PDB file of C-alpha atoms in Angstrom:
ATOM      1  CA  MET A   1     -19.654 -10.885  14.721  1.00  0.00           C
ATOM      2  CA  LYS A   2     -16.492  -9.973  12.977  1.00  0.00           C
ATOM      3  CA  PRO A   3     -17.605  -9.779   9.005  1.00  0.00           C
ATOM      4  CA  SER A   4     -16.020 -12.547   6.816  1.00  0.00           C
ATOM      5  CA  LYS A   5     -12.588 -10.971   4.107  1.00  0.00           C
ATOM      6  CA  ASN A   6     -15.623 -11.831   1.483  1.00  0.00           C
ATOM      7  CA  LEU A   7     -18.546 -10.623   1.960  1.00  0.00           C
ATOM      8  CA  LEU A   8     -20.624 -11.737  -0.591  1.00  0.00           C
ATOM      9  CA  ALA A   9     -19.964 -15.365   0.070  1.00  0.00           C
ATOM     10  CA  GLN A  10     -20.858 -14.440   4.001  1.00  0.00           C
ATOM     11  CA  ILE A  11     -24.364 -12.391   2.809  1.00  0.00           C
ATOM     12  CA  GLU A  12     -25.437 -15.707   1.343  1.00  0.00           C
ATOM     13  CA  ASP A  13     -24.049 -17.820   3.509  1.00  0.00           C
ATOM     14  CA  GLN A  14     -26.375 -15.811   5.505  1.00  0.00           C
ATOM     15  CA  MET A  15     -29.335 -15.862   3.214  1.00  0.00           C
ATOM     16  CA  GLY A  16     -32.099 -17.833   5.595  1.00  0.00           C
ATOM     17  CA  GLU A  17     -31.441 -16.133   8.690  1.00  0.00           C
ATOM     18  CA  PHE A  18     -32.342 -12.861   7.144  1.00  0.00           C
ATOM     19  CA  SER A  19     -36.093 -11.577   7.262  1.00  0.00           C
ATOM     20  CA  LYS A  20     -37.878 -10.971   4.208  1.00  0.00           C
ATOM     21  CA  GLY A  21     -36.521  -7.269   4.068  1.00  0.00           C
ATOM     22  CA  GLN A  22     -33.498  -8.231   4.861  1.00  0.00           C
ATOM     23  CA  LYS A  23     -33.830 -10.885   1.679  1.00  0.00           C
ATOM     24  CA  ALA A  24     -34.434  -8.224  -0.138  1.00  0.00           C
ATOM     25  CA  ILE A  25     -31.613  -6.079   0.667  1.00  0.00           C
ATOM     26  CA  ALA A  26     -28.896  -8.999   0.655  1.00  0.00           C
ATOM     27  CA  ARG A  27     -30.405  -9.978  -3.379  1.00  0.00           C
ATOM     28  CA  TYR A  28     -29.986  -6.470  -4.045  1.00  0.00           C
ATOM     29  CA  ILE A  29     -26.291  -6.186  -3.258  1.00  0.00           C
ATOM     30  CA  LEU A  30     -25.342  -9.476  -4.446  1.00  0.00           C
ATOM     31  CA  THR A  31     -26.577  -8.748  -7.865  1.00  0.00           C
ATOM     32  CA  HIS A  32     -26.033  -4.643  -7.851  1.00  0.00           C
ATOM     33  CA  TYR A  33     -23.248  -4.500  -5.098  1.00  0.00           C
ATOM     34  CA  ASP A  34     -21.093  -1.811  -7.337  1.00  0.00           C
ATOM     35  CA  LYS A  35     -24.397  -0.244  -7.393  1.00  0.00           C
ATOM     36  CA  ALA A  36     -25.114  -0.440  -3.820  1.00  0.00           C
ATOM     37  CA  ALA A  37     -21.467   0.442  -2.883  1.00  0.00           C
ATOM     38  CA  PHE A  38     -22.775   4.137  -3.702  1.00  0.00           C
ATOM     39  CA  MET A  39     -26.281   4.274  -1.978  1.00  0.00           C
ATOM     40  CA  THR A  40     -26.869   5.730   1.141  1.00  0.00           C
ATOM     41  CA  ALA A  41     -29.404   4.071   3.216  1.00  0.00           C
ATOM     42  CA  TYR A  42     -32.421   5.515   2.820  1.00  0.00           C
ATOM     43  CA  LYS A  43     -31.714   5.019  -0.968  1.00  0.00           C
ATOM     44  CA  LEU A  44     -30.948   1.097  -0.856  1.00  0.00           C
ATOM     45  CA  GLY A  45     -33.853   0.686   1.412  1.00  0.00           C
ATOM     46  CA  SER A  46     -36.175   2.638  -1.009  1.00  0.00           C
ATOM     47  CA  THR A  47     -34.560   1.025  -4.317  1.00  0.00           C
ATOM     48  CA  VAL A  48     -35.342  -2.565  -2.645  1.00  0.00           C
ATOM     49  CA  GLY A  49     -38.422  -1.264  -0.902  1.00  0.00           C
ATOM     50  CA  VAL A  50     -37.588  -1.277   3.101  1.00  0.00           C
ATOM     51  CA  SER A  51     -37.328   1.060   5.418  1.00  0.00           C
ATOM     52  CA  GLU A  52     -34.022   2.364   5.895  1.00  0.00           C
ATOM     53  CA  SER A  53     -33.813   1.391   9.542  1.00  0.00           C
ATOM     54  CA  THR A  54     -34.376  -2.001   7.644  1.00  0.00           C
ATOM     55  CA  VAL A  55     -30.617  -1.197   6.349  1.00  0.00           C
ATOM     56  CA  VAL A  56     -29.584  -0.434   9.404  1.00  0.00           C
ATOM     57  CA  ARG A  57     -30.882  -3.830  11.011  1.00  0.00           C
ATOM     58  CA  PHE A  58     -29.222  -5.797   8.078  1.00  0.00           C
ATOM     59  CA  ALA A  59     -25.911  -4.146   8.472  1.00  0.00           C
ATOM     60  CA  SER A  60     -25.851  -5.236  12.123  1.00  0.00           C
ATOM     61  CA  GLU A  61     -27.004  -8.641  11.160  1.00  0.00           C
ATOM     62  CA  VAL A  62     -23.782  -9.187   8.608  1.00  0.00           C
ATOM     63  CA  GLY A  63     -21.446  -8.420  11.616  1.00  0.00           C
ATOM     64  CA  TYR A  64     -20.621  -4.242  11.290  1.00  0.00           C
ATOM     65  CA  GLU A  65     -21.224  -1.387  13.653  1.00  0.00           C
ATOM     66  CA  GLY A  66     -23.845   0.635  11.686  1.00  0.00           C
ATOM     67  CA  TYR A  67     -24.902   1.071   7.496  1.00  0.00           C
ATOM     68  CA  PRO A  68     -21.417   3.363   6.989  1.00  0.00           C
ATOM     69  CA  GLN A  69     -19.147   0.462   8.471  1.00  0.00           C
ATOM     70  CA  LEU A  70     -20.970  -1.837   5.421  1.00  0.00           C
ATOM     71  CA  GLN A  71     -20.962   0.734   2.407  1.00  0.00           C
ATOM     72  CA  LYS A  72     -17.142   1.321   2.894  1.00  0.00           C
ATOM     73  CA  ALA A  73     -16.919  -2.747   2.920  1.00  0.00           C
ATOM     74  CA  LEU A  74     -18.757  -2.970  -0.256  1.00  0.00           C
ATOM     75  CA  GLN A  75     -16.476   0.007  -1.437  1.00  0.00           C
ATOM     76  CA  GLU A  76     -13.780  -1.936  -1.146  1.00  0.00           C
ATOM     77  CA  LEU A  77     -14.611  -4.664  -2.358  1.00  0.00           C
ATOM     78  CA  ILE A  78     -15.499  -3.967  -5.633  1.00  0.00           C
ATOM     79  CA  ARG A  79     -12.341  -1.348  -5.700  1.00  0.00           C
ATOM     80  CA  ASN A  80     -10.301  -4.269  -7.969  1.00  0.00           C
ATOM     81  CA  ARG A  81     -12.897  -5.683  -9.403  1.00  0.00           C
ATOM     82  CA  LEU A  82     -14.402  -2.930 -11.054  1.00  0.00           C
ATOM     83  CA  THR A  83     -13.847  -2.200 -15.343  1.00  0.00           C
ATOM     84  CA  SER A  84     -13.322   1.232 -15.946  1.00  0.00           C
ATOM     85  CA  ILE A  85     -17.127   1.260 -17.979  1.00  0.00           C
ATOM     86  CA  GLN A  86     -18.410   0.696 -15.006  1.00  0.00           C
ATOM     87  CA  ARG A  87     -15.827   3.072 -13.073  1.00  0.00           C
ATOM     88  CA  MET A  88     -18.031   5.527 -15.215  1.00  0.00           C
ATOM     89  CA  GLU A  89     -20.900   4.023 -14.598  1.00  0.00           C
ATOM     90  CA  VAL A  90     -21.104   3.844 -10.493  1.00  0.00           C
ATOM     91  CA  THR A  91     -19.936   7.510 -10.274  1.00  0.00           C
ATOM     92  CA  SER A  92     -21.913   9.457 -12.480  1.00  0.00           C
ATOM     93  CA  GLU A  93     -24.511  10.091  -9.967  1.00  0.00           C
ATOM     94  CA  GLN A  94     -21.688  11.265  -7.510  1.00  0.00           C
ATOM     95  CA  LEU A  95     -20.618  13.966  -9.501  1.00  0.00           C
ATOM     96  CA  GLY A  96     -23.183  15.463 -11.123  1.00  0.00           C
ATOM     97  CA  ASP A  97     -22.978  18.491 -12.722  1.00  0.00           C
ATOM     98  CA  ASP A  98     -21.017  20.232 -10.532  1.00  0.00           C
ATOM     99  CA  VAL A  99     -17.452  18.253 -11.006  1.00  0.00           C
ATOM    100  CA  LEU A 100     -14.996  20.511 -10.332  1.00  0.00           C
ATOM    101  CA  THR A 101     -15.966  21.561  -6.495  1.00  0.00           C
ATOM    102  CA  LYS A 102     -16.639  17.605  -6.324  1.00  0.00           C
ATOM    103  CA  VAL A 103     -13.983  16.745  -7.126  1.00  0.00           C
ATOM    104  CA  LEU A 104     -11.670  18.870  -5.831  1.00  0.00           C
ATOM    105  CA  ASN A 105     -13.599  18.376  -2.467  1.00  0.00           C
ATOM    106  CA  MET A 106     -13.286  14.448  -2.550  1.00  0.00           C
ATOM    107  CA  ASP A 107      -9.317  14.713  -3.232  1.00  0.00           C
ATOM    108  CA  ILE A 108      -8.979  17.092   0.217  1.00  0.00           C
ATOM    109  CA  GLU A 109     -10.282  14.423   1.850  1.00  0.00           C
ATOM    110  CA  ARG A 110      -8.396  11.960   0.607  1.00  0.00           C
ATOM    111  CA  ILE A 111      -5.412  13.894   1.868  1.00  0.00           C
ATOM    112  CA  ARG A 112      -7.183  14.306   5.148  1.00  0.00           C
ATOM    113  CA  LYS A 113      -8.129  10.887   5.629  1.00  0.00           C
ATOM    114  CA  THR A 114      -4.392   9.789   4.536  1.00  0.00           C
ATOM    115  CA  LEU A 115      -2.947  11.827   7.581  1.00  0.00           C
ATOM    116  CA  GLU A 116      -4.825  10.724   9.299  1.00  0.00           C
ATOM    117  CA  ASN A 117      -4.672   6.902   9.544  1.00  0.00           C
ATOM    118  CA  ILE A 118      -0.969   6.962   8.293  1.00  0.00           C
ATOM    119  CA  SER A 119       2.461   5.580  10.811  1.00  0.00           C
ATOM    120  CA  GLN A 120       4.414   8.009  12.013  1.00  0.00           C
ATOM    121  CA  GLU A 121       7.046   5.161  12.726  1.00  0.00           C
ATOM    122  CA  ASP A 122       6.287   3.373   9.528  1.00  0.00           C
ATOM    123  CA  PHE A 123       7.020   6.603   7.316  1.00  0.00           C
ATOM    124  CA  ASN A 124      10.152   7.544   9.746  1.00  0.00           C
ATOM    125  CA  ARG A 125      11.237   3.767   9.260  1.00  0.00           C
ATOM    126  CA  ALA A 126      10.956   3.705   5.372  1.00  0.00           C
ATOM    127  CA  VAL A 127      12.473   7.348   5.171  1.00  0.00           C
ATOM    128  CA  ASP A 128      15.884   5.759   7.405  1.00  0.00           C
ATOM    129  CA  ALA A 129      15.427   2.369   5.135  1.00  0.00           C
ATOM    130  CA  LEU A 130      16.274   5.116   2.182  1.00  0.00           C
ATOM    131  CA  VAL A 131      19.224   7.125   3.622  1.00  0.00           C
ATOM    132  CA  ASN A 132      20.806   3.595   4.731  1.00  0.00           C
ATOM    133  CA  ALA A 133      19.739   1.905   1.721  1.00  0.00           C
ATOM    134  CA  LYS A 134      22.657   0.630  -0.481  1.00  0.00           C
ATOM    135  CA  HIS A 135      20.750   0.746  -3.950  1.00  0.00           C
ATOM    136  CA  ILE A 136      17.443   2.300  -4.021  1.00  0.00           C
ATOM    137  CA  TYR A 137      14.542   0.357  -7.147  1.00  0.00           C
ATOM    138  CA  ILE A 138      11.659   1.953  -7.976  1.00  0.00           C
ATOM    139  CA  ILE A 139       8.989   0.357  -9.501  1.00  0.00           C
ATOM    140  CA  GLY A 140       4.972   2.080 -10.629  1.00  0.00           C
ATOM    141  CA  ILE A 141       3.162   0.679 -13.636  1.00  0.00           C
ATOM    142  CA  ARG A 142       0.100   2.359 -15.322  1.00  0.00           C
ATOM    143  CA  SER A 143      -1.322   4.985 -13.273  1.00  0.00           C
ATOM    144  CA  ALA A 144       1.293   4.594 -10.503  1.00  0.00           C
ATOM    145  CA  ALA A 145       4.421   5.352 -13.446  1.00  0.00           C
ATOM    146  CA  SER A 146       2.937   8.908 -12.745  1.00  0.00           C
ATOM    147  CA  LEU A 147       4.100   8.471  -9.037  1.00  0.00           C
ATOM    148  CA  ALA A 148       7.137   6.232  -9.284  1.00  0.00           C
ATOM    149  CA  GLY A 149       8.508   8.840 -12.119  1.00  0.00           C
ATOM    150  CA  PHE A 150       8.475  11.621  -9.894  1.00  0.00           C
ATOM    151  CA  LEU A 151      10.176  10.020  -7.050  1.00  0.00           C
ATOM    152  CA  SER A 152      12.628   8.836  -9.341  1.00  0.00           C
ATOM    153  CA  PHE A 153      13.300  12.354 -10.364  1.00  0.00           C
ATOM    154  CA  TYR A 154      14.060  13.721  -6.994  1.00  0.00           C
ATOM    155  CA  PHE A 155      16.180  10.801  -5.772  1.00  0.00           C
ATOM    156  CA  ASN A 156      18.118  10.744  -8.757  1.00  0.00           C
ATOM    157  CA  HIS A 157      19.296  14.306  -7.598  1.00  0.00           C
ATOM    158  CA  ILE A 158      19.302  12.798  -3.684  1.00  0.00           C
ATOM    159  CA  PHE A 159      21.133   9.721  -4.503  1.00  0.00           C
ATOM    160  CA  ASP A 160      23.558   8.300  -6.637  1.00  0.00           C
ATOM    161  CA  ASN A 161      22.047   4.681  -6.025  1.00  0.00           C
ATOM    162  CA  SER A 162      19.225   4.892  -7.412  1.00  0.00           C
ATOM    163  CA  ARG A 163      16.805   3.392  -9.968  1.00  0.00           C
ATOM    164  CA  LEU A 164      13.682   3.549 -11.926  1.00  0.00           C
ATOM    165  CA  VAL A 165      12.505   0.074 -13.123  1.00  0.00           C
ATOM    166  CA  GLN A 166      11.642   0.423 -16.731  1.00  0.00           C
ATOM    167  CA  THR A 167       8.165  -1.358 -17.440  1.00  0.00           C
ATOM    168  CA  SER A 168       8.076  -2.584 -21.072  1.00  0.00           C
ATOM    169  CA  SER A 169       8.035  -6.147 -20.123  1.00  0.00           C
ATOM    170  CA  THR A 170       8.187  -8.498 -17.150  1.00  0.00           C
ATOM    171  CA  SER A 171      10.988 -10.295 -18.516  1.00  0.00           C
ATOM    172  CA  GLU A 172      13.146  -6.579 -18.240  1.00  0.00           C
ATOM    173  CA  ILE A 173      11.731  -5.705 -15.065  1.00  0.00           C
ATOM    174  CA  PHE A 174      13.251  -9.032 -13.809  1.00  0.00           C
ATOM    175  CA  GLU A 175      16.233  -8.337 -15.771  1.00  0.00           C
ATOM    176  CA  GLN A 176      16.518  -5.063 -13.957  1.00  0.00           C
ATOM    177  CA  LEU A 177      16.103  -6.794 -10.140  1.00  0.00           C
ATOM    178  CA  LEU A 178      18.417  -9.278 -11.647  1.00  0.00           C
ATOM    179  CA  ARG A 179      21.047  -8.055  -8.720  1.00  0.00           C
ATOM    180  CA  VAL A 180      18.611  -6.878  -5.865  1.00  0.00           C
ATOM    181  CA  GLY A 181      19.976  -8.004  -2.380  1.00  0.00           C
ATOM    182  CA  PRO A 182      20.456  -7.474   0.911  1.00  0.00           C
ATOM    183  CA  GLY A 183      21.003  -3.699   2.011  1.00  0.00           C
ATOM    184  CA  ASP A 184      18.935  -3.007  -0.926  1.00  0.00           C
ATOM    185  CA  VAL A 185      15.439  -1.195  -1.412  1.00  0.00           C
ATOM    186  CA  LEU A 186      12.795  -1.309  -3.691  1.00  0.00           C
ATOM    187  CA  VAL A 187       9.831   1.038  -3.221  1.00  0.00           C
ATOM    188  CA  ALA A 188       6.160  -0.459  -4.824  1.00  0.00           C
ATOM    189  CA  ILE A 189       3.906   1.800  -5.115  1.00  0.00           C
ATOM    190  CA  SER A 190       0.474  -0.089  -6.552  1.00  0.00           C
ATOM    191  CA  PHE A 191      -2.830   1.167  -6.604  1.00  0.00           C
ATOM    192  CA  PRO A 192      -6.760  -0.160  -7.659  1.00  0.00           C
ATOM    193  CA  ARG A 193      -6.438  -1.949 -10.626  1.00  0.00           C
ATOM    194  CA  TYR A 194      -3.519  -3.480  -8.771  1.00  0.00           C
ATOM    195  CA  SER A 195      -0.936  -4.153 -11.231  1.00  0.00           C
ATOM    196  CA  ARG A 196       0.316  -7.600 -10.582  1.00  0.00           C
ATOM    197  CA  ARG A 197       4.089  -7.288 -12.575  1.00  0.00           C
ATOM    198  CA  THR A 198       4.295  -4.787  -9.436  1.00  0.00           C
ATOM    199  CA  VAL A 199       3.462  -7.415  -6.863  1.00  0.00           C
ATOM    200  CA  ASN A 200       5.962  -9.843  -8.285  1.00  0.00           C
ATOM    201  CA  ALA A 201       8.310  -7.618  -8.123  1.00  0.00           C
ATOM    202  CA  ALA A 202       7.695  -6.867  -4.308  1.00  0.00           C
ATOM    203  CA  LYS A 203       7.892 -10.804  -3.980  1.00  0.00           C
ATOM    204  CA  PHE A 204      11.515 -11.599  -6.332  1.00  0.00           C
ATOM    205  CA  SER A 205      12.656  -8.005  -4.738  1.00  0.00           C
ATOM    206  CA  LYS A 206      11.389 -10.177  -0.534  1.00  0.00           C
ATOM    207  CA  ASP A 207      12.631 -13.583  -1.565  1.00  0.00           C
ATOM    208  CA  ARG A 208      16.656 -12.030  -2.276  1.00  0.00           C
ATOM    209  CA  GLY A 209      16.444 -10.045   0.749  1.00  0.00           C
ATOM    210  CA  ALA A 210      16.198  -6.860   0.391  1.00  0.00           C
ATOM    211  CA  GLN A 211      13.536  -5.047   2.197  1.00  0.00           C
ATOM    212  CA  VAL A 212      10.374  -3.548   0.185  1.00  0.00           C
ATOM    213  CA  ILE A 213       8.610  -0.261   1.042  1.00  0.00           C
ATOM    214  CA  SER A 214       5.036  -0.161  -0.148  1.00  0.00           C
ATOM    215  CA  ILE A 215       3.262   2.287  -0.659  1.00  0.00           C
ATOM    216  CA  THR A 216      -0.142   1.509  -1.608  1.00  0.00           C
ATOM    217  CA  ASP A 217      -4.370   2.056  -0.475  1.00  0.00           C
ATOM    218  CA  CYS A 218      -5.140  -1.121   2.577  1.00  0.00           C
ATOM    219  CA  GLU A 219      -3.802  -3.501   4.073  1.00  0.00           C
ATOM    220  CA  ASP A 220      -6.028  -6.073   2.009  1.00  0.00           C
ATOM    221  CA  SER A 221      -3.414  -5.078  -1.196  1.00  0.00           C
ATOM    222  CA  PRO A 222      -1.716  -7.743  -3.155  1.00  0.00           C
ATOM    223  CA  LEU A 223       1.499  -5.167  -2.169  1.00  0.00           C
ATOM    224  CA  ALA A 224       1.074  -5.653   1.529  1.00  0.00           C
ATOM    225  CA  GLN A 225       2.132  -8.914   1.995  1.00  0.00           C
ATOM    226  CA  TYR A 226       5.630  -8.420   0.971  1.00  0.00           C
ATOM    227  CA  ALA A 227       5.692  -4.894   2.601  1.00  0.00           C
ATOM    228  CA  ASP A 228       8.688  -4.531   5.470  1.00  0.00           C
ATOM    229  CA  ILE A 229       7.522  -0.761   5.689  1.00  0.00           C
ATOM    230  CA  LEU A 230       3.691  -0.932   4.466  1.00  0.00           C
ATOM    231  CA  MET A 231       2.762   3.211   3.698  1.00  0.00           C
ATOM    232  CA  MET A 232      -0.964   3.881   2.618  1.00  0.00           C
ATOM    233  CA  ALA A 233      -2.415   6.558   0.728  1.00  0.00           C
ATOM    234  CA  ARG A 234      -5.817   7.023  -0.197  1.00  0.00           C
ATOM    235  CA  SER A 235      -6.759   6.951  -3.408  1.00  0.00           C
ATOM    236  CA  ASP A 236     -10.339   5.892  -4.147  1.00  0.00           C
ATOM    237  CA  MET A 237     -11.609   6.412  -7.516  1.00  0.00           C
ATOM    238  CA  ALA A 238     -13.340   9.140  -9.689  1.00  0.00           C
ATOM    239  CA  SER A 239     -15.204   7.763 -12.569  1.00  0.00           C
ATOM    240  CA  PHE A 240     -12.777   6.085 -14.709  1.00  0.00           C
ATOM    241  CA  VAL A 241      -9.934   8.295 -13.022  1.00  0.00           C
ATOM    242  CA  ASP A 242      -7.259   6.948 -10.153  1.00  0.00           C
ATOM    243  CA  SER A 243      -7.096   9.484  -7.963  1.00  0.00           C
ATOM    244  CA  LEU A 244      -3.347  10.290  -7.250  1.00  0.00           C
ATOM    245  CA  VAL A 245      -3.672  13.153  -5.090  1.00  0.00           C
ATOM    246  CA  ALA A 246      -3.226  11.140  -1.575  1.00  0.00           C
ATOM    247  CA  PRO A 247       0.146   8.744  -2.221  1.00  0.00           C
ATOM    248  CA  MET A 248       1.432  12.293  -4.605  1.00  0.00           C
ATOM    249  CA  SER A 249       1.216  14.653  -1.027  1.00  0.00           C
ATOM    250  CA  LEU A 250       2.470  11.078   1.039  1.00  0.00           C
ATOM    251  CA  ILE A 251       5.565  10.831  -1.829  1.00  0.00           C
ATOM    252  CA  ASN A 252       6.203  14.621  -1.392  1.00  0.00           C
ATOM    253  CA  ALA A 253       6.581  14.308   2.384  1.00  0.00           C
ATOM    254  CA  LEU A 254       9.236  11.827   1.864  1.00  0.00           C
ATOM    255  CA  ILE A 255      11.163  13.348  -0.641  1.00  0.00           C
ATOM    256  CA  VAL A 256      11.253  16.192   1.338  1.00  0.00           C
ATOM    257  CA  ALA A 257      12.246  14.465   4.645  1.00  0.00           C
ATOM    258  CA  ILE A 258      14.727  12.195   3.053  1.00  0.00           C
ATOM    259  CA  GLY A 259      16.069  16.028   1.569  1.00  0.00           C
ATOM    260  CA  LEU A 260      16.083  17.438   5.544  1.00  0.00           C
ATOM    261  CA  LYS A 261      18.095  14.336   6.798  1.00  0.00           C
ATOM    262  CA  LYS A 262      20.806  14.748   4.026  1.00  0.00           C
ATOM    263  CA  SER A 263      20.398  18.598   3.333  1.00  0.00           C
ATOM    264  CA  ASP A 264      24.184  19.487   3.312  1.00  0.00           C
ATOM    265  CA  GLU A 265      24.529  16.700   0.448  1.00  0.00           C
ATOM    266  CA  VAL A 266      21.542  18.102  -0.736  1.00  0.00           C
ATOM    267  CA  SER A 267      22.326  21.673  -1.257  1.00  0.00           C
ATOM    268  CA  LYS A 268      25.895  21.226  -2.491  1.00  0.00           C
ATOM    269  CA  THR A 269      24.102  19.122  -5.302  1.00  0.00           C
ATOM    270  CA  TYR A 270      21.358  21.397  -6.365  1.00  0.00           C
ATOM    271  CA  SER A 271      24.278  23.980  -5.828  1.00  0.00           C
ATOM    272  CA  SER A 272      26.325  22.177  -8.750  1.00  0.00           C
ATOM    273  CA  LEU A 273      22.752  21.908 -10.806  1.00  0.00           C
ATOM    274  CA  GLU A 274      22.517  25.415 -10.705  1.00  0.00           C
ATOM    275  CA  HIS A 275      25.030  26.082 -12.892  1.00  0.00           C
ATOM    276  CA  ILE A 276      24.876  24.131 -15.218  1.00  0.00           C
ATOM    277  CA  TRP A 277      20.917  24.545 -15.602  1.00  0.00           C
ATOM    278  CA  GLU A 278      21.971  28.144 -15.557  1.00  0.00           C
ATOM    279  CA  GLU A 279      25.022  28.120 -18.045  1.00  0.00           C
ATOM    280  CA  TYR A 280      22.586  25.672 -20.955  1.00  0.00           C
ATOM    281  CA  ASN A 281      19.197  27.720 -20.645  1.00  0.00           C
ATOM    282  CA  VAL A 282      17.427  24.813 -18.793  1.00  0.00           C
ATOM    283  CA  TYR A 283      14.612  27.520 -17.979  1.00  0.00           C
ATOM    284  CA  GLU A 284      12.615  30.077 -19.213  1.00  0.00           C
ATOM    285  CA  LYS A 285      14.030  33.673 -17.770  1.00  0.00           C
ATOM    286  CA  ALA A 286      13.033  37.216 -18.852  1.00  0.00           C
ATOM    287  CA  ASP A 287      15.776  39.353 -20.156  1.00  0.00           C
ATOM    288  CA  ALA A 288      16.569  42.312 -18.218  1.00  0.00           C
ATOM    289  CA  ASP A 289      15.254  44.502 -20.469  1.00  0.00           C
ATOM    290  CA  GLU A 290      12.301  42.871 -20.662  1.00  0.00           C
ATOM    291  CA  GLU A 291       9.007  43.260 -18.444  1.00  0.00           C
ATOM    292  CA  LYS A 292       8.931  42.117 -15.055  1.00  0.00           C
ATOM    293  CA  GLU A 293       7.727  38.218 -14.930  1.00  0.00           C
ATOM    294  CA  PRO A 294       4.883  37.693 -13.647  1.00  0.00           C
ATOM    295  CA  ASN A 295       4.333  36.898 -10.925  1.00  0.00           C
ATOM    296  CA  CYS A 296       2.344  33.608 -10.035  1.00  0.00           C
ATOM    297  CA  ALA A 297       1.917  32.745  -6.356  1.00  0.00           C
ATOM    298  CA  ASN A 298      -1.959  33.430  -5.093  1.00  0.00           C
ATOM    299  CA  ASP A 299      -1.786  35.113  -1.934  1.00  0.00           C
TER     300      ASP A 299
END
């Protein structure tokens, strides 16, 4: 049996089919799905007073191969539902006292999973689409604005047709996208909790014939339905903070791949920029008679 998209509704529908122990699990999940999503099978069983094996059988009963798959479905379910306060509550037990080690290791795991799941074909298609675009528009709102800004910074060095869509108001977004059309590319970036304005910008651009590259977390993202090219990166929450390490790494790879494809042009651009930076003292550097600059590179 394939699990339905609305997991909670499915559990409610099957309530009459469950054993006594399974009903206890079901009731707990329906009431506390935000907490259940981060419990092990043993912990969930202990909380509701049943055995770990009963929890595993429950996962099978609702259509999953095992408990890890049910747990993943619950986590995906809640990612766009939880408020910042709820996020802090459900992750406090996960992180404990050693926040530095756990957060960095979680980010390493997100990058690893992104690399395992990303489509090389879609990545290459995105590179080609951007290289051949008439105009490039980039949009990212709230926490995704940092990703959009990073991408735009380097695209402005690589392209002369790239524009970061300013997002102070909905009306201004559409005014900036007024001339978007066939041959253009919109890069839309959004992660839970998804920005409605970004989704609307993607729909607007697609309706006018532009190609949409969506950088988001999963196929169930509202951005996915408007994507001509979907690039997915893991962005699980760490307390009230969205982890954007994997998306940033993906965007970094995108910039590097495009830079290599346009290497001659990019080399000329940076040669000119180096002269400008030197002339106007853009970057700090030590004078000849000062001590040698510190070497911050790690072995």
